mmCIF file of C-alpha atoms in Angstrom:
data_model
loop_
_atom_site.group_PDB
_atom_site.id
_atom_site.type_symbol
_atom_site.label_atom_id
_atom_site.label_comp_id
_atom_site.label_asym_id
_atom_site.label_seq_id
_atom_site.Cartn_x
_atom_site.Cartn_y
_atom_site.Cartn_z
ATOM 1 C CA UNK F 96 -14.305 -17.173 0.253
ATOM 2 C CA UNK F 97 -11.130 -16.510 1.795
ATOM 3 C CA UNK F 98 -9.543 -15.534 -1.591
ATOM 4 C CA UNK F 99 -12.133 -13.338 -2.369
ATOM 5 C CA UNK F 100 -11.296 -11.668 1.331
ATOM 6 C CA UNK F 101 -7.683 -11.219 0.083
ATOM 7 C CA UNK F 102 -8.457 -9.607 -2.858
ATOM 8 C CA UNK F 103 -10.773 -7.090 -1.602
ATOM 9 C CA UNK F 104 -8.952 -5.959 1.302
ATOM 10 C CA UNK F 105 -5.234 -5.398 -0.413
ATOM 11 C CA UNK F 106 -6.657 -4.981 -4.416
ATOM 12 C CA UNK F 107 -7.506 -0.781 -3.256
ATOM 13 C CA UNK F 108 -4.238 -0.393 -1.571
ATOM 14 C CA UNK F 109 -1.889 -1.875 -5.146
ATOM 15 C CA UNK F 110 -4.376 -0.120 -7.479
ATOM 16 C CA UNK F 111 -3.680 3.457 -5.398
ATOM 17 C CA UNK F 112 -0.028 3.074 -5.996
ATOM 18 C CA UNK F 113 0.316 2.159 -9.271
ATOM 19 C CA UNK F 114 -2.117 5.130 -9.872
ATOM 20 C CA UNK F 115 0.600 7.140 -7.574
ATOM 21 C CA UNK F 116 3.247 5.789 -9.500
ATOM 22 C CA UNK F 117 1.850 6.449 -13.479
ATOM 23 C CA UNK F 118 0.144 9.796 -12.079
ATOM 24 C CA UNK F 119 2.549 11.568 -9.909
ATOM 25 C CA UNK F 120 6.287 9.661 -10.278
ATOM 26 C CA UNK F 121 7.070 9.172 -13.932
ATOM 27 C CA UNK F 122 8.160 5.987 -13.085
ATOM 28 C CA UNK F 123 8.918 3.735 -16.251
ATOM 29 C CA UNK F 124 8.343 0.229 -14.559
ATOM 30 C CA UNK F 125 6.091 -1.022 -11.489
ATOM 31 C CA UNK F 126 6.805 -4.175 -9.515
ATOM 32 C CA UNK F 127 3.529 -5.840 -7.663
ATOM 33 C CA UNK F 128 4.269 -8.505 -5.637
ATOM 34 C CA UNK F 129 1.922 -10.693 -3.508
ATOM 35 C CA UNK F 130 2.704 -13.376 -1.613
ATOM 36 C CA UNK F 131 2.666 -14.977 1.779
ATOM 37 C CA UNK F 132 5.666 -14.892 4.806
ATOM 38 C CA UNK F 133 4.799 -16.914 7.124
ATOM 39 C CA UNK F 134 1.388 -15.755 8.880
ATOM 40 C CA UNK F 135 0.924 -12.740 7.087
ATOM 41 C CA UNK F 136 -0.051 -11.699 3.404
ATOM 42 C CA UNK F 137 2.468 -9.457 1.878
ATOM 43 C CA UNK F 138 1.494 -6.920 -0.719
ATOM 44 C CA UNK F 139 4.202 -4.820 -2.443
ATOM 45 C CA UNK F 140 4.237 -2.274 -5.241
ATOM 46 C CA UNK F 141 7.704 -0.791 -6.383
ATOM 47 C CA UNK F 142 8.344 1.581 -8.801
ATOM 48 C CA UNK F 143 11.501 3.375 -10.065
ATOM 49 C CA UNK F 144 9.913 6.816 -10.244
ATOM 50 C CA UNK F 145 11.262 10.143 -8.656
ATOM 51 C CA UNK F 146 9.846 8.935 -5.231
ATOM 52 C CA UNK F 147 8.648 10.524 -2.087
ATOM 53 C CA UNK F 148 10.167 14.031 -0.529
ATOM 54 C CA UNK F 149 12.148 12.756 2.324
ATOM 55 C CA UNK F 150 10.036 14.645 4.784
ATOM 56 C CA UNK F 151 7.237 12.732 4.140
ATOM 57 C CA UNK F 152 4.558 11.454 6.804
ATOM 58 C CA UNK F 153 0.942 10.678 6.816
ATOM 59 C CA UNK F 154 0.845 14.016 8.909
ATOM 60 C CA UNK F 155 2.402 16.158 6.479
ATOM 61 C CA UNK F 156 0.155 14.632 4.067
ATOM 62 C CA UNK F 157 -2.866 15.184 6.077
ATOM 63 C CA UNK F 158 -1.939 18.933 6.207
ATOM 64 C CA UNK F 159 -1.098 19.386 2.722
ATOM 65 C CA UNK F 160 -4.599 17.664 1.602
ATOM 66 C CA UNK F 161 -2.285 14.771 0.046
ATOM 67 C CA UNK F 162 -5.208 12.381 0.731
ATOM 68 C CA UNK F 163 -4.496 9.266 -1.433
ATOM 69 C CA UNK F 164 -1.623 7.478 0.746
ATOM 70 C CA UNK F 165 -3.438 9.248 3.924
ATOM 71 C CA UNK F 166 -6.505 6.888 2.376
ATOM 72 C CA UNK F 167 -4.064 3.952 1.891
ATOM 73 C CA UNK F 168 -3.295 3.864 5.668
ATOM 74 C CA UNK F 169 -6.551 3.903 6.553
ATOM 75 C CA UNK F 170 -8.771 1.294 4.452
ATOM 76 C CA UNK F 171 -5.007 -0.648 5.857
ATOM 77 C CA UNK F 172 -5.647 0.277 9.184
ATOM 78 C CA UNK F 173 -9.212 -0.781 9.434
ATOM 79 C CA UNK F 174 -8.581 -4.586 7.555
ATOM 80 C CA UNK F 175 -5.925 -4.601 10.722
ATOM 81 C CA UNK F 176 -2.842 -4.595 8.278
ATOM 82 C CA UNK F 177 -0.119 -2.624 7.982
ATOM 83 C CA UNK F 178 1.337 -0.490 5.271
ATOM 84 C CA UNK F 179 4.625 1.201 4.812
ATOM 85 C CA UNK F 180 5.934 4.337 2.468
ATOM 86 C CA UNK F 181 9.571 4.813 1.395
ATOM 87 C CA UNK F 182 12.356 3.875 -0.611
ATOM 88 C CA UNK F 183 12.429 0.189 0.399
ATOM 89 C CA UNK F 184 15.515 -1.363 -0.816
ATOM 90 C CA UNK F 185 15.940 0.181 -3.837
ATOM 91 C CA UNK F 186 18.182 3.076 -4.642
ATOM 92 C CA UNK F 187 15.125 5.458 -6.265
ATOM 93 C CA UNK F 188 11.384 4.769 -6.905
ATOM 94 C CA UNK F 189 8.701 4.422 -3.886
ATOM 95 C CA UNK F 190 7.829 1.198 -2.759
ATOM 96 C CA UNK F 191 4.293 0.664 -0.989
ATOM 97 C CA UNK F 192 4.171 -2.434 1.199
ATOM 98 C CA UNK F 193 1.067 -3.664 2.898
ATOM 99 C CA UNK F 194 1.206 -6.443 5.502
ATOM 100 C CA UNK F 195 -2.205 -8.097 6.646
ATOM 101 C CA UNK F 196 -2.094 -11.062 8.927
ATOM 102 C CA UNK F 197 -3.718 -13.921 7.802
ATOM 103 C CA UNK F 198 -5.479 -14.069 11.200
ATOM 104 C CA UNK F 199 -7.708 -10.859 10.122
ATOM 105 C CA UNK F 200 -9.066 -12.513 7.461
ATOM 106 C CA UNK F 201 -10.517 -15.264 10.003
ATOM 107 C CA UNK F 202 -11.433 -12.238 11.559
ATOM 108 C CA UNK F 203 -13.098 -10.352 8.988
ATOM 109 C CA UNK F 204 -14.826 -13.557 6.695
ATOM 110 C CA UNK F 205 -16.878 -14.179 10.824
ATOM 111 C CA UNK F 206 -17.733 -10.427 10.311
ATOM 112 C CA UNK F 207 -19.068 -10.417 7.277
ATOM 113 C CA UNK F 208 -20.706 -14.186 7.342
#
């Protein structure tokens, strides 16, 4: 069951930015990485694309009626993870990184039991 959790609360969040990243970055290559860092399940998608306007924020988004990483932060937001927009580490591309603490999976498998 808790596997099942995993997938269904990060699998939207990976499949919106490789969408993002073959839609709107002409990126060449995408890098998904799961895995787990000590109490909390890390999600990331990379891509080497022309990446986000500097100025970006969910805000600006909002306004703009850029909805799909507004949409990302908020199925996050409401599993009680975390997701980040940027650059990362990498010198071009976007990378999308959700963090989810394994503790709201506890909490959301006695939810939905």
């Amino acid at each position: 069951m808790r596997g099942s959790l995993i997938v269904k609360s990060s699998f939207p969040s990976a499949a919106e930015a490789m969408e993002n990243a073959h839609r709107h970055a002409n990126a060449t290559k995408v890098d998904v990485r799961a895995g787990v860092q000590g109490e909390v399940l890390c999600l990331t998608v990379q891509d080497d694309g022309r990446g986000l306007p500097p100025d970006t924020t969910l805000d600006h988004l909002r306004r703009t009626g850029h909805f799909g990483l507004l949409g990302m932060a908020e199925r996050a937001a409401s599993i009680g993870a975390r997701i980040d927009f940027g650059k990362g580490a990498h010198a071009r591309g976007t990378e999308v990184r959700l963090e989810l603490p394994l503790a709201a999976l506890t909490t959301m498998k006695a939810t939905t039991s």
